[in-house]
């Protein structure tokens, strides 16, 4: 589907329009593909309100890969779920911001239109394919369902599409495996099926949330290569969410590092790896093995991420930061411009760059 398309509720065969209401979404091909502005998501918990995503902004163009990086609980998966419109509400609630897809703010759409946008324009690859796939239907039926529901294909035609997709993601003997159930596939092959599901209707954007975490290292590399190849071939925008800075190194163009619900550093991948401008990014980098650090001991980040109902005052990273001083405990750092296109939420980013 091109960015200039108009997606109409109920205008495709097999795509019912509940209530008979016809709404049109005008996607602007000149607008950024995905533009997230000041997104805020709160969770209402028995401990109080957790600010899980606290003013996150980024944009993504066709053919680019953005890595969103951070430890568990930093808000990266919640950001993805808010973009997709699949947050559990309650306890989660989007309390501010915009999610513009080719100029259309997805946060303003009704559930019916959100579902159509999800099916046609944004695909998602989840971490746990076994939970995401329905165990009682064959993978071919589940893949074909998208074509039956959203493209109006007949059962036999949808099956042909399912085989084509399985073949595309490298499932050997796709025509024979199409009638297998999810549990009959290995972990790596199931993740390939998930990628096929996400790409079925040729989306403009794919969000992959920890797509390789449950897999062994060799299979991880194969899955990342598959995602990168398909992204380049189809000129999609890809958001890769991970806690593992090593996973994004080879495939991301840009990286957004998150901590305690906020972005703390944004830059192109080379700048991040060569000279991180935030102590948290620097600590993440020092905690992974690198060829140029041969013989040096790996560091670990002291302490734990904060409870999001009690985020420390000032810079949220100060209790764990080796560069911290008095100002950090009182003054929340804004996103400083380090260089054109480079941002860091650290009062002392120049010192970090020189360290
Ligand atoms: Fe560390 Fe202070 Fe920079 Fe926060 S603002 S990252 S505490 S030096």
Short mmCIF file of C-alpha atoms and ligand atoms in Angstrom, two decimals:
data_model
loop_
_atom_site.label_atom_id
_atom_site.label_comp_id
_atom_site.label_asym_id
_atom_site.label_seq_id
_atom_site.Cartn_x
_atom_site.Cartn_y
_atom_site.Cartn_z
CA UNK A 1 0.00 0.00 0.00
CA UNK A 2 1.42 3.40 -0.85
CA UNK A 3 1.45 6.39 1.47
CA UNK A 4 -1.06 8.18 -0.74
CA UNK A 5 -3.75 5.57 -0.25
CA UNK A 6 -7.02 6.36 1.40
CA UNK A 7 -8.05 3.60 3.76
CA UNK A 8 -11.79 3.35 3.93
CA UNK A 9 -13.74 1.44 6.50
CA UNK A 10 -15.91 -1.02 4.69
CA UNK A 11 -14.57 -0.34 1.21
CA UNK A 12 -12.89 -3.68 0.67
CA UNK A 13 -14.61 -6.90 -0.11
CA UNK A 14 -14.90 -9.03 3.01
CA UNK A 15 -14.20 -6.01 5.23
CA UNK A 16 -17.48 -5.32 6.98
CA UNK A 17 -18.35 -1.86 8.19
CA UNK A 18 -19.98 -2.30 11.60
CA UNK A 19 -22.89 0.01 12.07
CA UNK A 20 -22.74 0.98 8.42
CA UNK A 21 -20.48 3.95 9.19
CA UNK A 22 -17.99 4.82 6.45
CA UNK A 23 -14.96 6.82 7.55
CA UNK A 24 -11.99 7.82 5.40
CA UNK A 25 -8.43 8.25 6.53
CA UNK A 26 -6.33 10.50 4.32
CA UNK A 27 -2.68 9.49 4.53
CA UNK A 28 -0.34 12.22 3.34
CA UNK A 29 2.62 10.85 1.33
CA UNK A 30 4.63 14.01 2.02
CA UNK A 31 4.33 13.67 5.82
CA UNK A 32 6.87 11.64 7.84
CA UNK A 33 6.05 7.94 7.77
CA UNK A 34 5.79 7.67 11.56
CA UNK A 35 6.08 10.68 13.81
CA UNK A 36 5.62 10.11 17.55
CA UNK A 37 5.28 13.38 19.45
CA UNK A 38 5.45 13.78 23.23
CA UNK A 39 3.79 10.42 23.89
CA UNK A 40 2.73 9.88 27.49
CA UNK A 41 1.31 6.69 28.98
CA UNK A 42 0.37 6.22 32.64
CA UNK A 43 -0.46 3.03 34.49
CA UNK A 44 -2.79 3.17 37.45
CA UNK A 45 -1.46 0.68 40.00
CA UNK A 46 -2.21 0.01 43.66
CA UNK A 47 1.09 1.80 44.46
CA UNK A 48 0.03 4.93 42.58
CA UNK A 49 0.34 6.29 39.05
CA UNK A 50 3.34 4.96 37.11
CA UNK A 51 4.55 7.27 34.34
CA UNK A 52 5.61 4.46 32.01
CA UNK A 53 6.15 6.68 28.96
CA UNK A 54 6.89 10.28 29.80
CA UNK A 55 7.04 12.54 26.75
CA UNK A 56 8.75 10.33 24.14
CA UNK A 57 9.24 11.71 20.60
CA UNK A 58 10.86 10.18 17.53
CA UNK A 59 10.26 9.81 13.83
CA UNK A 60 10.88 7.07 11.32
CA UNK A 61 11.20 7.23 7.55
CA UNK A 62 10.65 4.48 4.98
CA UNK A 63 13.68 2.23 4.59
CA UNK A 64 15.14 3.21 7.99
CA UNK A 65 15.54 1.14 11.13
CA UNK A 66 15.19 2.73 14.56
CA UNK A 67 16.45 0.76 17.55
CA UNK A 68 14.70 1.55 20.84
CA UNK A 69 16.97 0.41 23.60
CA UNK A 70 16.72 0.09 27.36
CA UNK A 71 16.40 -2.25 30.32
CA UNK A 72 13.18 -4.02 31.17
CA UNK A 73 10.57 -1.56 32.47
CA UNK A 74 12.02 1.52 30.74
CA UNK A 75 8.85 2.04 28.68
CA UNK A 76 10.01 0.76 25.29
CA UNK A 77 7.40 -2.01 24.90
CA UNK A 78 4.65 0.26 26.26
CA UNK A 79 5.64 2.79 23.58
CA UNK A 80 5.22 0.08 20.92
CA UNK A 81 1.86 -1.02 22.33
CA UNK A 82 0.63 2.59 22.37
CA UNK A 83 1.61 3.00 18.70
CA UNK A 84 -0.20 -0.23 17.84
CA UNK A 85 -3.23 0.64 19.97
CA UNK A 86 -3.00 -2.62 21.92
CA UNK A 87 -2.43 -1.29 25.46
CA UNK A 88 -4.48 -2.90 28.22
CA UNK A 89 -6.77 -0.02 29.13
CA UNK A 90 -7.15 0.05 32.13
CA UNK A 91 -4.64 -0.04 33.81
CA UNK A 92 -2.76 1.75 31.00
CA UNK A 93 -3.92 5.07 29.61
CA UNK A 94 -2.46 7.31 26.92
CA UNK A 95 -2.50 10.72 28.61
CA UNK A 96 -0.82 12.85 25.97
CA UNK A 97 0.93 13.13 22.66
CA UNK A 98 0.39 12.15 19.05
CA UNK A 99 1.20 9.09 16.94
CA UNK A 100 1.13 10.37 13.37
CA UNK A 101 1.25 7.77 10.61
CA UNK A 102 1.68 9.61 7.30
CA UNK A 103 -0.04 12.56 8.97
CA UNK A 104 -2.97 10.66 10.52
CA UNK A 105 -3.02 10.73 14.34
CA UNK A 106 -3.72 7.12 15.30
CA UNK A 107 -4.61 8.14 18.86
CA UNK A 108 -7.72 9.92 17.60
CA UNK A 109 -9.12 6.95 15.64
CA UNK A 110 -12.01 4.77 16.74
CA UNK A 111 -11.27 1.11 17.46
CA UNK A 112 -12.60 -0.02 14.10
CA UNK A 113 -10.23 2.24 12.15
CA UNK A 114 -7.34 1.36 14.48
CA UNK A 115 -7.91 -2.30 13.69
CA UNK A 116 -7.82 -1.60 9.96
CA UNK A 117 -4.66 0.47 10.23
CA UNK A 118 -3.07 -2.31 12.30
CA UNK A 119 -3.96 -4.88 9.69
CA UNK A 120 -2.93 -2.88 6.64
CA UNK A 121 -0.16 -0.48 7.60
CA UNK A 122 1.63 -1.52 10.79
CA UNK A 123 2.80 -5.07 11.48
CA UNK A 124 4.10 -6.31 14.81
CA UNK A 125 6.49 -9.12 15.65
CA UNK A 126 6.14 -10.19 19.27
CA UNK A 127 8.79 -11.73 21.49
CA UNK A 128 6.92 -14.93 22.25
CA UNK A 129 5.59 -16.43 19.04
CA UNK A 130 4.05 -19.39 20.88
CA UNK A 131 1.77 -17.07 22.86
CA UNK A 132 1.07 -14.77 19.92
CA UNK A 133 0.00 -17.58 17.57
CA UNK A 134 -3.25 -19.44 18.21
CA UNK A 135 -2.38 -23.04 19.17
CA UNK A 136 -5.61 -24.55 17.83
CA UNK A 137 -5.34 -23.33 14.22
CA UNK A 138 -2.74 -24.24 11.61
CA UNK A 139 -0.23 -21.55 10.68
CA UNK A 140 -1.65 -21.58 7.16
CA UNK A 141 -5.14 -20.85 8.43
CA UNK A 142 -3.85 -18.00 10.63
CA UNK A 143 -1.85 -16.45 7.80
CA UNK A 144 -4.72 -16.92 5.36
CA UNK A 145 -7.18 -15.30 7.78
CA UNK A 146 -5.61 -11.90 7.10
CA UNK A 147 -6.22 -12.26 3.36
CA UNK A 148 -9.76 -13.56 3.88
CA UNK A 149 -10.64 -10.77 6.33
CA UNK A 150 -8.87 -7.81 4.81
CA UNK A 151 -8.44 -8.66 1.14
CA UNK A 152 -11.61 -10.69 0.58
CA UNK A 153 -9.75 -13.72 -0.81
CA UNK A 154 -11.42 -17.11 -1.05
CA UNK A 155 -10.11 -19.92 1.13
CA UNK A 156 -7.99 -21.56 -1.62
CA UNK A 157 -6.50 -18.21 -2.70
CA UNK A 158 -5.65 -17.32 0.90
CA UNK A 159 -3.90 -20.68 1.29
CA UNK A 160 -1.72 -19.91 -1.75
CA UNK A 161 -0.78 -16.57 -0.15
CA UNK A 162 0.05 -18.33 3.12
CA UNK A 163 2.43 -20.69 1.31
CA UNK A 164 4.05 -17.75 -0.51
CA UNK A 165 4.63 -15.98 2.83
CA UNK A 166 6.08 -19.06 4.52
CA UNK A 167 8.41 -19.47 1.57
CA UNK A 168 9.36 -15.78 1.75
CA UNK A 169 10.49 -16.12 5.38
CA UNK A 170 12.55 -19.22 4.64
CA UNK A 171 10.35 -22.06 5.92
CA UNK A 172 11.58 -25.15 4.03
CA UNK A 173 8.89 -27.15 2.18
CA UNK A 174 6.35 -24.36 2.81
CA UNK A 175 3.58 -26.14 0.88
CA UNK A 176 3.82 -29.08 3.28
CA UNK A 177 4.31 -27.07 6.50
CA UNK A 178 1.33 -24.78 5.83
CA UNK A 179 -1.05 -27.23 7.51
CA UNK A 180 1.11 -27.68 10.62
CA UNK A 181 0.19 -26.23 14.00
CA UNK A 182 2.46 -23.69 15.80
CA UNK A 183 3.77 -26.26 18.29
CA UNK A 184 5.12 -28.35 15.39
CA UNK A 185 7.64 -25.59 14.52
CA UNK A 186 10.95 -24.90 16.31
CA UNK A 187 11.36 -21.57 18.16
CA UNK A 188 13.26 -20.00 15.26
CA UNK A 189 10.77 -21.24 12.66
CA UNK A 190 7.85 -19.96 14.77
CA UNK A 191 9.50 -16.55 14.85
CA UNK A 192 9.73 -16.70 11.05
CA UNK A 193 5.99 -17.43 10.97
CA UNK A 194 5.44 -14.35 13.20
CA UNK A 195 7.41 -12.25 10.74
CA UNK A 196 5.30 -13.64 7.88
CA UNK A 197 2.14 -12.66 9.84
CA UNK A 198 3.47 -9.14 10.43
CA UNK A 199 4.39 -8.64 6.78
CA UNK A 200 1.36 -10.38 5.26
CA UNK A 201 -0.50 -7.29 4.09
CA UNK A 202 2.63 -5.36 3.07
CA UNK A 203 2.69 -2.83 5.93
CA UNK A 204 4.61 0.47 5.80
CA UNK A 205 5.97 0.02 9.34
CA UNK A 206 6.94 -3.10 11.28
CA UNK A 207 7.56 -3.03 15.03
CA UNK A 208 9.61 -5.95 16.34
CA UNK A 209 9.54 -6.19 20.15
CA UNK A 210 12.48 -8.26 21.43
CA UNK A 211 12.07 -10.57 18.40
CA UNK A 212 15.05 -12.78 19.20
CA UNK A 213 15.26 -12.81 23.01
CA UNK A 214 14.01 -16.37 23.42
CA UNK A 215 16.30 -17.80 20.72
CA UNK A 216 19.86 -19.09 20.76
CA UNK A 217 22.61 -16.91 19.36
CA UNK A 218 22.88 -18.54 15.91
CA UNK A 219 19.12 -18.43 15.32
CA UNK A 220 19.04 -14.83 16.64
CA UNK A 221 21.49 -13.80 13.93
CA UNK A 222 19.44 -15.58 11.24
CA UNK A 223 16.20 -13.89 12.34
CA UNK A 224 17.83 -10.46 12.48
CA UNK A 225 19.24 -10.97 9.00
CA UNK A 226 15.83 -12.03 7.70
CA UNK A 227 14.18 -8.93 9.19
CA UNK A 228 16.90 -6.64 7.80
CA UNK A 229 16.70 -8.23 4.33
CA UNK A 230 12.90 -7.97 4.16
CA UNK A 231 13.00 -4.40 5.43
CA UNK A 232 15.47 -3.36 2.74
CA UNK A 233 13.62 -5.27 0.00
CA UNK A 234 10.26 -3.68 0.88
CA UNK A 235 11.54 -0.25 1.93
CA UNK A 236 9.59 -0.48 5.21
CA UNK A 237 10.24 1.51 8.35
CA UNK A 238 11.39 -0.90 11.08
CA UNK A 239 11.35 -0.27 14.83
CA UNK A 240 13.45 -2.76 16.71
CA UNK A 241 12.86 -2.83 20.45
CA UNK A 242 15.50 -4.52 22.54
CA UNK A 243 17.37 -4.54 25.84
CA UNK A 244 20.45 -5.86 24.04
CA UNK A 245 22.65 -3.15 22.55
CA UNK A 246 24.51 -5.84 20.59
CA UNK A 247 21.34 -6.82 18.69
CA UNK A 248 20.77 -3.36 17.21
CA UNK A 249 24.42 -2.74 16.31
CA UNK A 250 24.30 -4.35 12.88
CA UNK A 251 20.82 -3.41 11.73
CA UNK A 252 19.76 -0.03 13.16
CA UNK A 253 20.36 3.31 11.43
CA UNK A 254 19.36 5.34 14.48
CA UNK A 255 19.05 4.55 18.17
CA UNK A 256 16.83 5.95 20.87
CA UNK A 257 17.93 4.97 24.39
CA UNK A 258 15.20 5.04 27.03
CA UNK A 259 15.42 5.16 30.81
CA UNK A 260 12.54 5.43 33.28
CA UNK A 261 10.02 6.30 30.57
CA UNK A 262 12.09 9.02 28.90
CA UNK A 263 14.52 9.21 26.01
CA UNK A 264 18.00 9.83 27.37
CA UNK A 265 19.99 9.70 24.15
CA UNK A 266 19.16 9.79 20.43
CA UNK A 267 21.70 9.55 17.64
CA UNK A 268 22.77 7.61 14.58
CA UNK A 269 24.16 4.18 15.39
CA UNK A 270 27.80 5.09 14.66
CA UNK A 271 27.83 8.06 17.03
CA UNK A 272 26.26 6.00 19.80
CA UNK A 273 28.84 3.24 19.49
CA UNK A 274 31.85 5.49 18.91
CA UNK A 275 31.19 8.15 21.53
CA UNK A 276 28.09 7.81 23.72
CA UNK A 277 26.93 11.14 25.13
CA UNK A 278 24.96 9.79 28.10
CA UNK A 279 26.35 7.81 31.07
CA UNK A 280 23.56 5.23 30.74
CA UNK A 281 24.37 4.50 27.08
CA UNK A 282 28.05 4.37 27.98
CA UNK A 283 27.31 1.87 30.77
CA UNK A 284 25.18 -0.28 28.42
CA UNK A 285 28.03 -0.35 25.90
CA UNK A 286 30.60 -1.26 28.53
CA UNK A 287 28.46 -4.19 29.63
CA UNK A 288 28.65 -6.04 26.28
CA UNK A 289 31.68 -7.88 24.86
CA UNK A 290 33.41 -5.98 22.02
CA UNK A 291 36.41 -7.04 19.95
CA UNK A 292 38.16 -3.72 20.66
CA UNK A 293 37.83 -4.34 24.43
CA UNK A 294 39.71 -7.63 24.33
CA UNK A 295 41.39 -8.29 27.68
CA UNK A 296 39.33 -5.63 29.53
CA UNK A 297 36.80 -6.65 32.15
CA UNK A 298 33.11 -6.18 31.32
CA UNK A 299 31.31 -3.67 33.53
CA UNK A 300 27.79 -4.05 34.88
CA UNK A 301 25.40 -1.22 35.65
CA UNK A 302 25.08 -0.78 39.41
CA UNK A 303 21.63 -0.82 41.00
CA UNK A 304 18.21 -1.30 39.43
CA UNK A 305 15.91 0.85 37.28
CA UNK A 306 13.55 2.94 39.44
CA UNK A 307 10.01 2.06 40.39
CA UNK A 308 8.00 4.18 37.93
CA UNK A 309 5.59 5.32 40.66
CA UNK A 310 8.58 6.82 42.51
CA UNK A 311 10.95 8.18 39.88
CA UNK A 312 13.90 9.93 41.60
CA UNK A 313 13.85 13.74 41.42
CA UNK A 314 16.20 15.53 39.05
CA UNK A 315 17.85 13.09 36.66
CA UNK A 316 16.19 9.68 37.14
CA UNK A 317 19.54 7.98 36.49
CA UNK A 318 21.42 9.81 39.27
CA UNK A 319 21.35 6.99 41.89
CA UNK A 320 23.24 4.74 39.39
CA UNK A 321 25.39 7.32 37.64
CA UNK A 322 29.15 7.57 38.11
CA UNK A 323 29.10 11.15 36.76
CA UNK A 324 26.36 12.40 39.13
CA UNK A 325 26.74 15.49 41.33
CA UNK A 326 24.48 17.88 43.24
CA UNK A 327 22.77 19.47 40.24
CA UNK A 328 21.69 16.03 38.98
CA UNK A 329 19.59 15.41 42.10
CA UNK A 330 17.64 18.64 41.68
CA UNK A 331 17.37 19.53 38.01
CA UNK A 332 15.82 17.25 35.40
CA UNK A 333 18.05 17.44 32.33
CA UNK A 334 16.32 18.46 29.10
CA UNK A 335 17.40 16.87 25.82
CA UNK A 336 20.52 18.88 24.98
CA UNK A 337 21.69 19.09 21.36
CA UNK A 338 25.10 17.44 21.26
CA UNK A 339 25.50 17.85 17.50
CA UNK A 340 23.01 18.11 14.62
CA UNK A 341 20.69 15.11 15.00
CA UNK A 342 22.26 14.07 18.33
CA UNK A 343 20.51 14.58 21.66
CA UNK A 344 21.46 13.71 25.23
CA UNK A 345 19.53 14.20 28.47
CA UNK A 346 22.65 14.72 30.57
CA UNK A 347 23.80 18.02 32.10
CA UNK A 348 27.39 16.90 31.67
CA UNK A 349 27.32 15.25 28.24
CA UNK A 350 30.58 16.98 27.19
CA UNK A 351 32.38 15.32 30.08
CA UNK A 352 30.85 11.96 29.11
CA UNK A 353 32.02 12.39 25.50
CA UNK A 354 35.58 13.04 26.72
CA UNK A 355 35.64 10.20 29.26
FE1 LIG B 1 24.45 11.31 35.36
FE2 LIG B 1 23.86 13.81 36.09
FE3 LIG B 1 24.09 13.21 33.53
FE4 LIG B 1 22.02 12.31 34.95
S1 LIG B 1 22.48 14.45 34.46
S2 LIG B 1 23.21 11.15 33.51
S3 LIG B 1 22.99 11.92 36.91
S4 LIG B 1 25.71 13.14 35.07
#
